PDB file of C-alpha atoms and ligand atoms in Angstrom:
ATOM      1  CA  MET A  94      11.488   7.113  26.497  1.00  0.00           C
ATOM      2  CA  VAL A  95      10.037   5.358  23.466  1.00  0.00           C
ATOM      3  CA  TYR A  96       8.168   6.121  20.235  1.00  0.00           C
ATOM      4  CA  ILE A  97       5.211   4.172  18.880  1.00  0.00           C
ATOM      5  CA  GLY A  98       4.722   3.406  15.202  1.00  0.00           C
ATOM      6  CA  VAL A  99       1.427   2.059  13.864  1.00  0.00           C
ATOM      7  CA  ASP A 100       0.695   0.712  10.386  1.00  0.00           C
ATOM      8  CA  ILE A 101      -3.023   0.369   9.640  1.00  0.00           C
ATOM      9  CA  GLY A 102      -3.607  -1.734   6.543  1.00  0.00           C
ATOM     10  CA  ALA A 103      -6.710  -3.285   5.031  1.00  0.00           C
ATOM     11  CA  THR A 104      -5.796  -6.708   6.426  1.00  0.00           C
ATOM     12  CA  TRP A 105      -3.291  -6.136   9.227  1.00  0.00           C
ATOM     13  CA  VAL A 106      -2.554  -3.543  11.864  1.00  0.00           C
ATOM     14  CA  ARG A 107       1.103  -3.541  12.909  1.00  0.00           C
ATOM     15  CA  CYS A 108       2.287  -1.832  16.079  1.00  0.00           C
ATOM     16  CA  ALA A 109       5.886  -1.213  17.065  1.00  0.00           C
ATOM     17  CA  VAL A 110       7.811   0.370  19.886  1.00  0.00           C
ATOM     18  CA  ALA A 111      11.076   2.088  18.944  1.00  0.00           C
ATOM     19  CA  ASP A 112      13.914   3.482  21.020  1.00  0.00           C
ATOM     20  CA  THR A 113      15.218   7.041  20.663  1.00  0.00           C
ATOM     21  CA  ASN A 114      17.376   5.987  17.689  1.00  0.00           C
ATOM     22  CA  GLY A 115      14.326   4.699  15.840  1.00  0.00           C
ATOM     23  CA  LYS A 116      15.337   1.078  16.392  1.00  0.00           C
ATOM     24  CA  ILE A 117      12.326  -1.209  16.770  1.00  0.00           C
ATOM     25  CA  ILE A 118      12.478  -3.007  20.107  1.00  0.00           C
ATOM     26  CA  ALA A 119       9.089  -4.721  20.066  1.00  0.00           C
ATOM     27  CA  LYS A 120       6.318  -5.260  17.572  1.00  0.00           C
ATOM     28  CA  LYS A 121       3.094  -7.115  17.059  1.00  0.00           C
ATOM     29  CA  LYS A 122       0.560  -7.507  14.276  1.00  0.00           C
ATOM     30  CA  ILE A 123      -3.161  -8.094  14.595  1.00  0.00           C
ATOM     31  CA  ARG A 124      -5.963  -8.468  12.074  1.00  0.00           C
ATOM     32  CA  THR A 125      -7.521  -5.115  11.204  1.00  0.00           C
ATOM     33  CA  LEU A 126     -11.066  -6.424  11.400  1.00  0.00           C
ATOM     34  CA  PRO A 127     -11.311  -9.892  12.935  1.00  0.00           C
ATOM     35  CA  ASP A 128     -15.087  -9.742  13.001  1.00  0.00           C
ATOM     36  CA  TYR A 129     -17.494  -7.850  10.863  1.00  0.00           C
ATOM     37  CA  GLY A 130     -16.659  -4.197  10.685  1.00  0.00           C
ATOM     38  CA  ASP A 131     -16.972  -2.558  14.075  1.00  0.00           C
ATOM     39  CA  LYS A 132     -14.664   0.424  14.312  1.00  0.00           C
ATOM     40  CA  ASN A 133     -14.898   0.612  18.105  1.00  0.00           C
ATOM     41  CA  VAL A 134     -13.595  -2.934  18.416  1.00  0.00           C
ATOM     42  CA  MET A 135     -10.813  -2.072  15.999  1.00  0.00           C
ATOM     43  CA  LEU A 136      -9.761   0.947  18.091  1.00  0.00           C
ATOM     44  CA  LEU A 137      -9.948  -0.986  21.354  1.00  0.00           C
ATOM     45  CA  ARG A 138      -7.759  -3.763  19.980  1.00  0.00           C
ATOM     46  CA  LEU A 139      -5.264  -1.233  18.684  1.00  0.00           C
ATOM     47  CA  LYS A 140      -5.043   0.410  22.090  1.00  0.00           C
ATOM     48  CA  SER A 141      -4.641  -2.845  24.004  1.00  0.00           C
ATOM     49  CA  THR A 142      -1.971  -4.092  21.592  1.00  0.00           C
ATOM     50  CA  ILE A 143       0.107  -0.950  22.164  1.00  0.00           C
ATOM     51  CA  ARG A 144      -0.469  -1.198  25.913  1.00  0.00           C
ATOM     52  CA  SER A 145       0.657  -4.816  26.063  1.00  0.00           C
ATOM     53  CA  LEU A 146       3.824  -4.043  24.069  1.00  0.00           C
ATOM     54  CA  LEU A 147       4.631  -1.215  26.485  1.00  0.00           C
ATOM     55  CA  LYS A 148       3.883  -3.350  29.512  1.00  0.00           C
ATOM     56  CA  ASN A 149       6.184  -6.155  28.357  1.00  0.00           C
ATOM     57  CA  LEU A 150       8.995  -3.652  27.901  1.00  0.00           C
ATOM     58  CA  ASP A 151       8.248  -1.938  31.158  1.00  0.00           C
ATOM     59  CA  ALA A 152       8.385   1.304  29.155  1.00  0.00           C
ATOM     60  CA  LYS A 153       7.376   4.282  31.258  1.00  0.00           C
ATOM     61  CA  SER A 154       6.985   7.219  28.932  1.00  0.00           C
ATOM     62  CA  VAL A 155       5.838   7.455  25.332  1.00  0.00           C
ATOM     63  CA  GLU A 156       7.092  10.534  23.493  1.00  0.00           C
ATOM     64  CA  ALA A 157       4.786  10.430  20.478  1.00  0.00           C
ATOM     65  CA  ILE A 158       2.792   8.115  18.232  1.00  0.00           C
ATOM     66  CA  GLY A 159       3.146   8.023  14.451  1.00  0.00           C
ATOM     67  CA  VAL A 160       0.495   6.330  12.325  1.00  0.00           C
ATOM     68  CA  GLY A 161       0.616   5.320   8.681  1.00  0.00           C
ATOM     69  CA  SER A 162      -2.873   4.364   7.581  1.00  0.00           C
ATOM     70  CA  ILE A 163      -4.856   3.315   4.573  1.00  0.00           C
ATOM     71  CA  GLY A 164      -6.727   6.306   3.257  1.00  0.00           C
ATOM     72  CA  PRO A 165      -8.141   8.584   2.201  1.00  0.00           C
ATOM     73  CA  LEU A 166      -7.692  10.513   5.421  1.00  0.00           C
ATOM     74  CA  ASP A 167      -8.799  13.725   6.965  1.00  0.00           C
ATOM     75  CA  MET A 168      -5.320  14.523   8.241  1.00  0.00           C
ATOM     76  CA  ARG A 169      -6.399  17.575  10.220  1.00  0.00           C
ATOM     77  CA  ARG A 170      -8.791  15.554  12.349  1.00  0.00           C
ATOM     78  CA  GLY A 171      -6.853  12.275  12.199  1.00  0.00           C
ATOM     79  CA  ILE A 172      -9.765  10.376  10.683  1.00  0.00           C
ATOM     80  CA  ILE A 173      -9.723   7.485   8.216  1.00  0.00           C
ATOM     81  CA  LEU A 174     -12.605   8.548   5.987  1.00  0.00           C
ATOM     82  CA  ARG A 175     -13.724   5.650   3.815  1.00  0.00           C
ATOM     83  CA  THR A 176     -11.443   3.239   2.112  1.00  0.00           C
ATOM     84  CA  PRO A 177     -12.290   1.108  -0.908  1.00  0.00           C
ATOM     85  CA  ASN A 178     -10.790  -1.900   0.908  1.00  0.00           C
ATOM     86  CA  LEU A 179     -12.435  -1.766   4.350  1.00  0.00           C
ATOM     87  CA  PRO A 180     -16.148  -1.936   5.173  1.00  0.00           C
ATOM     88  CA  ILE A 181     -15.964   0.770   7.865  1.00  0.00           C
ATOM     89  CA  GLU A 182     -15.635   4.524   7.646  1.00  0.00           C
ATOM     90  CA  ASN A 183     -14.902   7.677   9.648  1.00  0.00           C
ATOM     91  CA  ILE A 184     -12.533   6.000  12.090  1.00  0.00           C
ATOM     92  CA  PRO A 185     -11.191   8.663  14.501  1.00  0.00           C
ATOM     93  CA  VAL A 186      -7.774   7.028  15.051  1.00  0.00           C
ATOM     94  CA  GLY A 187      -5.854  10.234  15.794  1.00  0.00           C
ATOM     95  CA  GLU A 188      -8.211  11.607  18.409  1.00  0.00           C
ATOM     96  CA  TYR A 189      -8.688   8.205  20.048  1.00  0.00           C
ATOM     97  CA  LEU A 190      -4.972   7.484  20.498  1.00  0.00           C
ATOM     98  CA  LYS A 191      -4.324  11.045  21.665  1.00  0.00           C
ATOM     99  CA  LYS A 192      -6.963  10.666  24.359  1.00  0.00           C
ATOM    100  CA  GLU A 193      -5.881   7.176  25.436  1.00  0.00           C
ATOM    101  CA  PHE A 194      -2.137   7.820  25.624  1.00  0.00           C
ATOM    102  CA  ASN A 195      -2.109  11.547  26.207  1.00  0.00           C
ATOM    103  CA  VAL A 196       0.729  12.193  23.737  1.00  0.00           C
ATOM    104  CA  PRO A 197       0.945  13.839  20.304  1.00  0.00           C
ATOM    105  CA  VAL A 198      -0.324  11.588  17.499  1.00  0.00           C
ATOM    106  CA  TYR A 199       0.716  12.142  13.897  1.00  0.00           C
ATOM    107  CA  ILE A 200      -1.200  10.373  11.168  1.00  0.00           C
ATOM    108  CA  VAL A 201      -0.396  10.195   7.469  1.00  0.00           C
ATOM    109  CA  ASN A 202      -1.377   8.014   4.542  1.00  0.00           C
ATOM    110  CA  ASP A 203       0.389   4.613   4.792  1.00  0.00           C
ATOM    111  CA  CYS A 204       2.406   5.057   1.620  1.00  0.00           C
ATOM    112  CA  THR A 205       3.445   8.547   2.688  1.00  0.00           C
ATOM    113  CA  ALA A 206       4.682   6.931   5.899  1.00  0.00           C
ATOM    114  CA  ALA A 207       6.476   4.321   3.800  1.00  0.00           C
ATOM    115  CA  VAL A 208       8.340   6.867   1.701  1.00  0.00           C
ATOM    116  CA  ILE A 209       9.326   8.691   4.906  1.00  0.00           C
ATOM    117  CA  GLY A 210      10.580   5.370   6.298  1.00  0.00           C
ATOM    118  CA  GLU A 211      12.550   4.838   3.123  1.00  0.00           C
ATOM    119  CA  ARG A 212      14.131   8.295   3.355  1.00  0.00           C
ATOM    120  CA  PHE A 213      15.177   7.901   7.004  1.00  0.00           C
ATOM    121  CA  PHE A 214      16.040   4.219   7.242  1.00  0.00           C
ATOM    122  CA  GLY A 215      15.918   2.579   3.790  1.00  0.00           C
ATOM    123  CA  ALA A 216      16.603   3.051   0.085  1.00  0.00           C
ATOM    124  CA  GLY A 217      16.074   6.812   0.151  1.00  0.00           C
ATOM    125  CA  LYS A 218      18.878   7.790   2.497  1.00  0.00           C
ATOM    126  CA  ASN A 219      20.950   9.283  -0.314  1.00  0.00           C
ATOM    127  CA  THR A 220      18.329  10.859  -2.528  1.00  0.00           C
ATOM    128  CA  GLU A 221      15.885  13.746  -2.346  1.00  0.00           C
ATOM    129  CA  ASN A 222      13.647  12.267  -5.044  1.00  0.00           C
ATOM    130  CA  ILE A 223      12.018   8.985  -4.252  1.00  0.00           C
ATOM    131  CA  VAL A 224       8.620   7.418  -4.753  1.00  0.00           C
ATOM    132  CA  TYR A 225       7.317   4.432  -2.843  1.00  0.00           C
ATOM    133  CA  ILE A 226       4.701   2.210  -4.489  1.00  0.00           C
ATOM    134  CA  THR A 227       2.797  -0.563  -2.757  1.00  0.00           C
ATOM    135  CA  LEU A 228       1.381  -3.435  -4.776  1.00  0.00           C
ATOM    136  CA  SER A 229      -0.949  -5.070  -2.305  1.00  0.00           C
ATOM    137  CA  SER A 230      -4.717  -5.526  -1.722  1.00  0.00           C
ATOM    138  CA  GLY A 231      -4.770  -2.001  -3.136  1.00  0.00           C
ATOM    139  CA  ILE A 232      -2.181   0.108  -4.955  1.00  0.00           C
ATOM    140  CA  GLY A 233      -0.828   3.247  -3.334  1.00  0.00           C
ATOM    141  CA  GLY A 234       2.099   5.592  -3.302  1.00  0.00           C
ATOM    142  CA  GLY A 235       4.080   8.190  -1.426  1.00  0.00           C
ATOM    143  CA  ALA A 236       6.450  10.755  -2.915  1.00  0.00           C
ATOM    144  CA  ILE A 237       9.355  12.903  -1.838  1.00  0.00           C
ATOM    145  CA  VAL A 238      10.255  15.533  -4.443  1.00  0.00           C
ATOM    146  CA  ASP A 239      13.357  17.695  -3.874  1.00  0.00           C
ATOM    147  CA  GLY A 240      13.348  16.573  -0.251  1.00  0.00           C
ATOM    148  CA  ASN A 241       9.720  17.576   0.318  1.00  0.00           C
ATOM    149  CA  VAL A 242       7.162  14.963   1.291  1.00  0.00           C
ATOM    150  CA  LEU A 243       4.068  15.608  -0.833  1.00  0.00           C
ATOM    151  CA  PHE A 244       0.802  15.973   1.090  1.00  0.00           C
ATOM    152  CA  GLY A 245      -1.757  18.058  -0.818  1.00  0.00           C
ATOM    153  CA  LYS A 246      -4.750  19.949   0.552  1.00  0.00           C
ATOM    154  CA  ASP A 247      -6.121  17.042   2.611  1.00  0.00           C
ATOM    155  CA  GLY A 248      -3.035  14.845   2.758  1.00  0.00           C
ATOM    156  CA  ASN A 249      -3.946  12.627  -0.184  1.00  0.00           C
ATOM    157  CA  ALA A 250      -1.563  13.981  -2.823  1.00  0.00           C
ATOM    158  CA  VAL A 251      -0.286  10.661  -4.100  1.00  0.00           C
ATOM    159  CA  GLU A 252      -3.350   8.423  -4.578  1.00  0.00           C
ATOM    160  CA  ILE A 253      -1.674   6.748  -7.520  1.00  0.00           C
ATOM    161  CA  GLY A 254      -3.778   3.580  -7.353  1.00  0.00           C
ATOM    162  CA  HIS A 255      -6.513   5.704  -8.874  1.00  0.00           C
ATOM    163  CA  ILE A 256      -4.480   6.873 -11.858  1.00  0.00           C
ATOM    164  CA  VAL A 257      -6.567   6.192 -14.964  1.00  0.00           C
ATOM    165  CA  VAL A 258      -4.831   3.465 -16.946  1.00  0.00           C
ATOM    166  CA  ASP A 259      -7.838   2.747 -19.155  1.00  0.00           C
ATOM    167  CA  TYR A 260     -10.252   5.505 -20.073  1.00  0.00           C
ATOM    168  CA  ASP A 261     -12.426   2.982 -21.872  1.00  0.00           C
ATOM    169  CA  ARG A 262     -14.333   2.280 -18.653  1.00  0.00           C
ATOM    170  CA  LYS A 263     -13.851  -1.472 -18.846  1.00  0.00           C
ATOM    171  CA  LEU A 264     -13.488  -2.039 -15.116  1.00  0.00           C
ATOM    172  CA  ARG A 265     -14.801  -0.066 -12.186  1.00  0.00           C
ATOM    173  CA  CYS A 266     -12.682   0.614  -9.107  1.00  0.00           C
ATOM    174  CA  GLY A 267     -13.717  -0.016  -5.486  1.00  0.00           C
ATOM    175  CA  CYS A 268     -13.741   3.784  -5.083  1.00  0.00           C
ATOM    176  CA  GLY A 269     -16.420   4.078  -7.768  1.00  0.00           C
ATOM    177  CA  GLY A 270     -14.174   5.527 -10.473  1.00  0.00           C
ATOM    178  CA  TYR A 271     -13.633   3.879 -13.860  1.00  0.00           C
ATOM    179  CA  GLY A 272     -10.417   2.563 -15.363  1.00  0.00           C
ATOM    180  CA  HIS A 273      -8.320   3.088 -12.229  1.00  0.00           C
ATOM    181  CA  TRP A 274      -5.004   1.203 -12.015  1.00  0.00           C
ATOM    182  CA  GLU A 275      -6.076  -0.514  -8.785  1.00  0.00           C
ATOM    183  CA  ALA A 276      -9.202  -1.940 -10.471  1.00  0.00           C
ATOM    184  CA  TYR A 277      -6.939  -4.023 -12.733  1.00  0.00           C
ATOM    185  CA  THR A 278      -3.831  -5.312 -11.004  1.00  0.00           C
ATOM    186  CA  SER A 279      -4.331  -4.935  -7.252  1.00  0.00           C
ATOM    187  CA  GLY A 280      -4.495  -8.095  -5.150  1.00  0.00           C
ATOM    188  CA  LYS A 281      -8.144  -7.501  -4.436  1.00  0.00           C
ATOM    189  CA  ASN A 282      -9.147  -7.059  -8.064  1.00  0.00           C
ATOM    190  CA  ILE A 283      -6.872  -9.443  -9.953  1.00  0.00           C
ATOM    191  CA  GLY A 284      -9.661 -12.041 -10.169  1.00  0.00           C
ATOM    192  CA  ILE A 285     -12.024  -9.565 -11.799  1.00  0.00           C
ATOM    193  CA  PHE A 286      -9.304  -8.562 -14.249  1.00  0.00           C
ATOM    194  CA  THR A 287      -8.626 -12.236 -14.981  1.00  0.00           C
ATOM    195  CA  ARG A 288     -12.322 -12.798 -15.670  1.00  0.00           C
ATOM    196  CA  PHE A 289     -12.350  -9.765 -17.938  1.00  0.00           C
ATOM    197  CA  LEU A 290      -9.374 -11.112 -19.919  1.00  0.00           C
ATOM    198  CA  VAL A 291     -10.893 -14.584 -20.190  1.00  0.00           C
ATOM    199  CA  GLU A 292     -14.270 -13.274 -21.349  1.00  0.00           C
ATOM    200  CA  ASN A 293     -13.036 -10.573 -23.704  1.00  0.00           C
ATOM    201  CA  VAL A 294      -9.540 -11.452 -24.884  1.00  0.00           C
ATOM    202  CA  TYR A 295      -8.406 -15.051 -24.469  1.00  0.00           C
ATOM    203  CA  GLY A 296     -11.660 -17.005 -24.403  1.00  0.00           C
ATOM    204  CA  ARG A 297     -13.222 -19.542 -22.075  1.00  0.00           C
ATOM    205  CA  ASP A 298     -11.683 -22.503 -23.990  1.00  0.00           C
ATOM    206  CA  LYS A 299      -8.193 -21.336 -23.144  1.00  0.00           C
ATOM    207  CA  TYR A 300      -9.166 -20.941 -19.515  1.00  0.00           C
ATOM    208  CA  ASP A 301     -10.608 -24.434 -19.319  1.00  0.00           C
ATOM    209  CA  VAL A 302      -7.347 -26.013 -20.516  1.00  0.00           C
ATOM    210  CA  SER A 303      -5.234 -23.737 -18.325  1.00  0.00           C
ATOM    211  CA  ILE A 304      -3.853 -24.765 -14.939  1.00  0.00           C
ATOM    212  CA  LEU A 305      -5.770 -21.758 -13.606  1.00  0.00           C
ATOM    213  CA  SER A 306      -9.092 -23.558 -14.050  1.00  0.00           C
ATOM    214  CA  ARG A 307      -7.936 -26.110 -11.455  1.00  0.00           C
ATOM    215  CA  TYR A 308      -7.994 -23.393  -8.807  1.00  0.00           C
ATOM    216  CA  SER A 309     -11.503 -22.267  -9.660  1.00  0.00           C
ATOM    217  CA  LYS A 310     -13.993 -22.723 -12.487  1.00  0.00           C
ATOM    218  CA  ASP A 311     -14.816 -19.049 -12.010  1.00  0.00           C
ATOM    219  CA  PRO A 312     -11.885 -16.868 -13.118  1.00  0.00           C
ATOM    220  CA  SER A 313     -12.991 -14.067 -10.803  1.00  0.00           C
ATOM    221  CA  ASN A 314     -11.811 -16.224  -7.872  1.00  0.00           C
ATOM    222  CA  ILE A 315      -8.237 -16.371  -9.185  1.00  0.00           C
ATOM    223  CA  LYS A 316      -5.577 -14.914  -6.877  1.00  0.00           C
ATOM    224  CA  TYR A 317      -1.991 -13.811  -7.465  1.00  0.00           C
ATOM    225  CA  PRO A 318      -0.424 -17.000  -6.048  1.00  0.00           C
ATOM    226  CA  ASP A 319      -2.528 -19.053  -8.511  1.00  0.00           C
ATOM    227  CA  ILE A 320      -1.255 -17.077 -11.503  1.00  0.00           C
ATOM    228  CA  VAL A 321       2.336 -17.177 -10.278  1.00  0.00           C
ATOM    229  CA  THR A 322       2.238 -20.915  -9.551  1.00  0.00           C
ATOM    230  CA  ALA A 323       0.683 -21.644 -12.940  1.00  0.00           C
ATOM    231  CA  ALA A 324       3.255 -19.452 -14.696  1.00  0.00           C
ATOM    232  CA  LYS A 325       6.050 -21.335 -12.971  1.00  0.00           C
ATOM    233  CA  GLU A 326       4.567 -24.487 -14.460  1.00  0.00           C
ATOM    234  CA  ASN A 327       4.774 -22.864 -17.909  1.00  0.00           C
ATOM    235  CA  ASP A 328       1.040 -22.336 -18.278  1.00  0.00           C
ATOM    236  CA  THR A 329       0.424 -20.265 -21.416  1.00  0.00           C
ATOM    237  CA  LEU A 330      -2.602 -18.330 -20.166  1.00  0.00           C
ATOM    238  CA  ALA A 331      -0.894 -17.554 -16.849  1.00  0.00           C
ATOM    239  CA  PHE A 332       2.056 -16.077 -18.767  1.00  0.00           C
ATOM    240  CA  GLN A 333      -0.295 -14.009 -20.912  1.00  0.00           C
ATOM    241  CA  ILE A 334      -1.995 -12.656 -17.793  1.00  0.00           C
ATOM    242  CA  ILE A 335       1.419 -11.897 -16.249  1.00  0.00           C
ATOM    243  CA  GLU A 336       2.199  -9.881 -19.407  1.00  0.00           C
ATOM    244  CA  GLU A 337      -1.107  -7.993 -19.194  1.00  0.00           C
ATOM    245  CA  ILE A 338      -0.466  -7.216 -15.524  1.00  0.00           C
ATOM    246  CA  ALA A 339       3.044  -5.987 -16.327  1.00  0.00           C
ATOM    247  CA  GLU A 340       1.764  -3.772 -19.125  1.00  0.00           C
ATOM    248  CA  ILE A 341      -0.731  -2.019 -16.843  1.00  0.00           C
ATOM    249  CA  ASN A 342       1.709  -1.782 -13.944  1.00  0.00           C
ATOM    250  CA  ALA A 343       4.301  -0.323 -16.338  1.00  0.00           C
ATOM    251  CA  ALA A 344       1.788   2.334 -17.415  1.00  0.00           C
ATOM    252  CA  GLY A 345       1.209   3.160 -13.742  1.00  0.00           C
ATOM    253  CA  PHE A 346       4.918   3.258 -12.891  1.00  0.00           C
ATOM    254  CA  ALA A 347       5.599   5.378 -15.982  1.00  0.00           C
ATOM    255  CA  THR A 348       2.883   7.880 -15.080  1.00  0.00           C
ATOM    256  CA  VAL A 349       4.337   8.160 -11.590  1.00  0.00           C
ATOM    257  CA  THR A 350       7.800   8.709 -13.109  1.00  0.00           C
ATOM    258  CA  ASN A 351       6.530  11.294 -15.587  1.00  0.00           C
ATOM    259  CA  VAL A 352       4.758  13.200 -12.827  1.00  0.00           C
ATOM    260  CA  TYR A 353       7.268  13.056  -9.926  1.00  0.00           C
ATOM    261  CA  ASP A 354      10.589  12.419 -11.744  1.00  0.00           C
ATOM    262  CA  PRO A 355      12.055  10.172  -9.013  1.00  0.00           C
ATOM    263  CA  GLU A 356      15.617   8.847  -8.824  1.00  0.00           C
ATOM    264  CA  ILE A 357      14.344   5.688  -7.140  1.00  0.00           C
ATOM    265  CA  ILE A 358      11.005   3.885  -7.036  1.00  0.00           C
ATOM    266  CA  SER A 359      10.978   1.535  -4.080  1.00  0.00           C
ATOM    267  CA  VAL A 360       8.272  -1.080  -4.158  1.00  0.00           C
ATOM    268  CA  GLY A 361       6.603  -2.893  -1.280  1.00  0.00           C
ATOM    269  CA  GLY A 362       3.308  -4.624  -0.537  1.00  0.00           C
ATOM    270  CA  SER A 363       2.637  -8.344  -0.465  1.00  0.00           C
ATOM    271  CA  ILE A 364       2.431  -8.817  -4.254  1.00  0.00           C
ATOM    272  CA  ALA A 365       5.893  -7.352  -4.740  1.00  0.00           C
ATOM    273  CA  LEU A 366       7.421  -8.851  -1.604  1.00  0.00           C
ATOM    274  CA  LYS A 367       6.049 -12.387  -1.859  1.00  0.00           C
ATOM    275  CA  ASN A 368       6.314 -13.136  -5.579  1.00  0.00           C
ATOM    276  CA  PRO A 369       9.396 -13.720  -7.742  1.00  0.00           C
ATOM    277  CA  SER A 370      10.765 -10.487  -9.174  1.00  0.00           C
ATOM    278  CA  GLU A 371      11.077 -11.972 -12.675  1.00  0.00           C
ATOM    279  CA  LEU A 372       7.276 -12.326 -12.800  1.00  0.00           C
ATOM    280  CA  ILE A 373       6.199  -9.057 -11.156  1.00  0.00           C
ATOM    281  CA  LEU A 374       8.865  -6.348 -10.858  1.00  0.00           C
ATOM    282  CA  LYS A 375      11.262  -7.133 -13.678  1.00  0.00           C
ATOM    283  CA  PRO A 376       8.602  -7.066 -16.439  1.00  0.00           C
ATOM    284  CA  ILE A 377       7.547  -3.594 -15.215  1.00  0.00           C
ATOM    285  CA  GLY A 378      11.132  -2.381 -15.644  1.00  0.00           C
ATOM    286  CA  ASP A 379      11.249  -3.964 -19.102  1.00  0.00           C
ATOM    287  CA  LYS A 380       8.025  -2.341 -20.299  1.00  0.00           C
ATOM    288  CA  ILE A 381       8.139   1.039 -18.590  1.00  0.00           C
ATOM    289  CA  GLU A 382      10.120   2.780 -21.323  1.00  0.00           C
ATOM    290  CA  GLU A 383       7.295   2.536 -23.848  1.00  0.00           C
ATOM    291  CA  PHE A 384       5.395   5.027 -21.675  1.00  0.00           C
ATOM    292  CA  LEU A 385       8.187   7.287 -20.391  1.00  0.00           C
ATOM    293  CA  ILE A 386       9.260  10.788 -21.177  1.00  0.00           C
ATOM    294  CA  ASN A 387      11.442  11.205 -18.083  1.00  0.00           C
ATOM    295  CA  ARG A 388      14.695   9.384 -17.383  1.00  0.00           C
ATOM    296  CA  LYS A 389      14.018   5.878 -16.090  1.00  0.00           C
ATOM    297  CA  PRO A 390      14.361   5.608 -12.299  1.00  0.00           C
ATOM    298  CA  LYS A 391      15.953   2.764 -10.383  1.00  0.00           C
ATOM    299  CA  ILE A 392      13.155   0.338  -9.472  1.00  0.00           C
ATOM    300  CA  LEU A 393      13.812  -1.862  -6.462  1.00  0.00           C
ATOM    301  CA  ILE A 394      12.110  -3.838  -3.709  1.00  0.00           C
ATOM    302  CA  THR A 395      12.096  -1.891  -0.443  1.00  0.00           C
ATOM    303  CA  PRO A 396      14.958  -3.035   1.781  1.00  0.00           C
ATOM    304  CA  LEU A 397      12.648  -2.445   4.775  1.00  0.00           C
ATOM    305  CA  GLY A 398      10.238  -5.181   3.649  1.00  0.00           C
ATOM    306  CA  GLU A 399       7.024  -5.449   5.640  1.00  0.00           C
ATOM    307  CA  ASP A 400       8.285  -2.882   8.159  1.00  0.00           C
ATOM    308  CA  VAL A 401       8.473  -0.002   5.709  1.00  0.00           C
ATOM    309  CA  VAL A 402       5.252   1.729   6.826  1.00  0.00           C
ATOM    310  CA  ILE A 403       5.923   1.191  10.502  1.00  0.00           C
ATOM    311  CA  MET A 404       9.478   2.533  10.161  1.00  0.00           C
ATOM    312  CA  GLY A 405       7.999   5.614   8.527  1.00  0.00           C
ATOM    313  CA  ALA A 406       5.458   5.980  11.320  1.00  0.00           C
ATOM    314  CA  VAL A 407       8.326   5.867  13.829  1.00  0.00           C
ATOM    315  CA  ALA A 408      10.340   8.412  11.795  1.00  0.00           C
ATOM    316  CA  LEU A 409       7.264  10.631  11.763  1.00  0.00           C
ATOM    317  CA  ALA A 410       6.771  10.385  15.528  1.00  0.00           C
ATOM    318  CA  MET A 411      10.422  11.412  15.924  1.00  0.00           C
ATOM    319  CA  ASN A 412      10.283  14.175  13.280  1.00  0.00           C
ATOM    320  CA  PRO A 413       6.768  15.638  13.278  1.00  0.00           C
ATOM    321  CA  ASP A 414       8.020  18.762  11.450  1.00  0.00           C
ATOM    322  CA  ILE A 415       7.759  16.691   8.267  1.00  0.00           C
ATOM    323  CA  ILE A 416       4.017  17.312   8.422  1.00  0.00           C
ATOM    324  CA  PRO A 417       2.989  20.764   7.174  1.00  0.00           C
ATOM    325  CA  LYS A 418       1.820  23.089   9.900  1.00  0.00           C
ATOM    326  CA  LYS A 419      -1.719  23.261   8.513  1.00  0.00           C
ATOM    327  CA  PHE A 420      -2.239  19.620   9.563  1.00  0.00           C
ATOM    328  CA  ARG A 421      -0.748  19.979  13.041  1.00  0.00           C
ATOM    329  CA  ASP A 422      -2.679  22.892  14.551  1.00  0.00           C
TER     330      ASP A 422
HETATM  331 ZN1   ZN B 852     -10.284   4.164  -7.725  1.00  0.00          ZN
END
């Protein structure tokens, strides 16, 4: 008997098979949308990836499937509604997998899955108050408060990437809202934020003498690795942008802390996992106190790394009672 965990992200879909102790015994990742946005192709590829993993293991019976997915979701119907970071909408993942594999399928927001993974297998084993934050193409979160996973009316209780960090309406988010955290420091939007800073704060002259201009004449094409590489080479503008990023991330982390009062904030996502802590995570810890009322939490990189969502999806498949009854009927 095995459990299946699925992590649906904007760029990658990860599938894993776990034994009855939750130990991953096989996994595979595929691109979420290799071609241009056909949700049927996406579902077919997801199914065949799971099937091939099972076939290689000669696994006979699947007990349940857990899915952590980019949102927002309609948790009741197991549908990915429309996400700011994918060009497709209304993807009926839950129903499709249920029909194909004929087992219960439990689907939650990816960061909710991550915080569940953290609680069962990672940094949250010894605390009832933990928040997970992903810094990735988008910014998202999951929260456990007093041992309760937070879901909300539709399962989207912790959409922290859309916390307003700037009510001045300078930048517009992929979701359509103004001043959202994700519009500034997410992987997808860092180029637009860089352009904003160049045009409105630091000036084009500074950009032209910066190492950053070697990557692209147009600051809106700048990516995280460019800023980090330039900062490592002591580029002044890159350092200033790193400071601006840290300031906004600190406001986001502080808001999360003021709202959920966590003991631990575990951080994942490619920006946090692939860049040096002294440029991304440490400056957040240094600046967070200017925005805090609550006691500062421990801020750390998730020990589960890239597997954090998938581990949560497995934990969910094994412990479906975590999901409130209203979403399971
Ligand atoms: Zn938004």
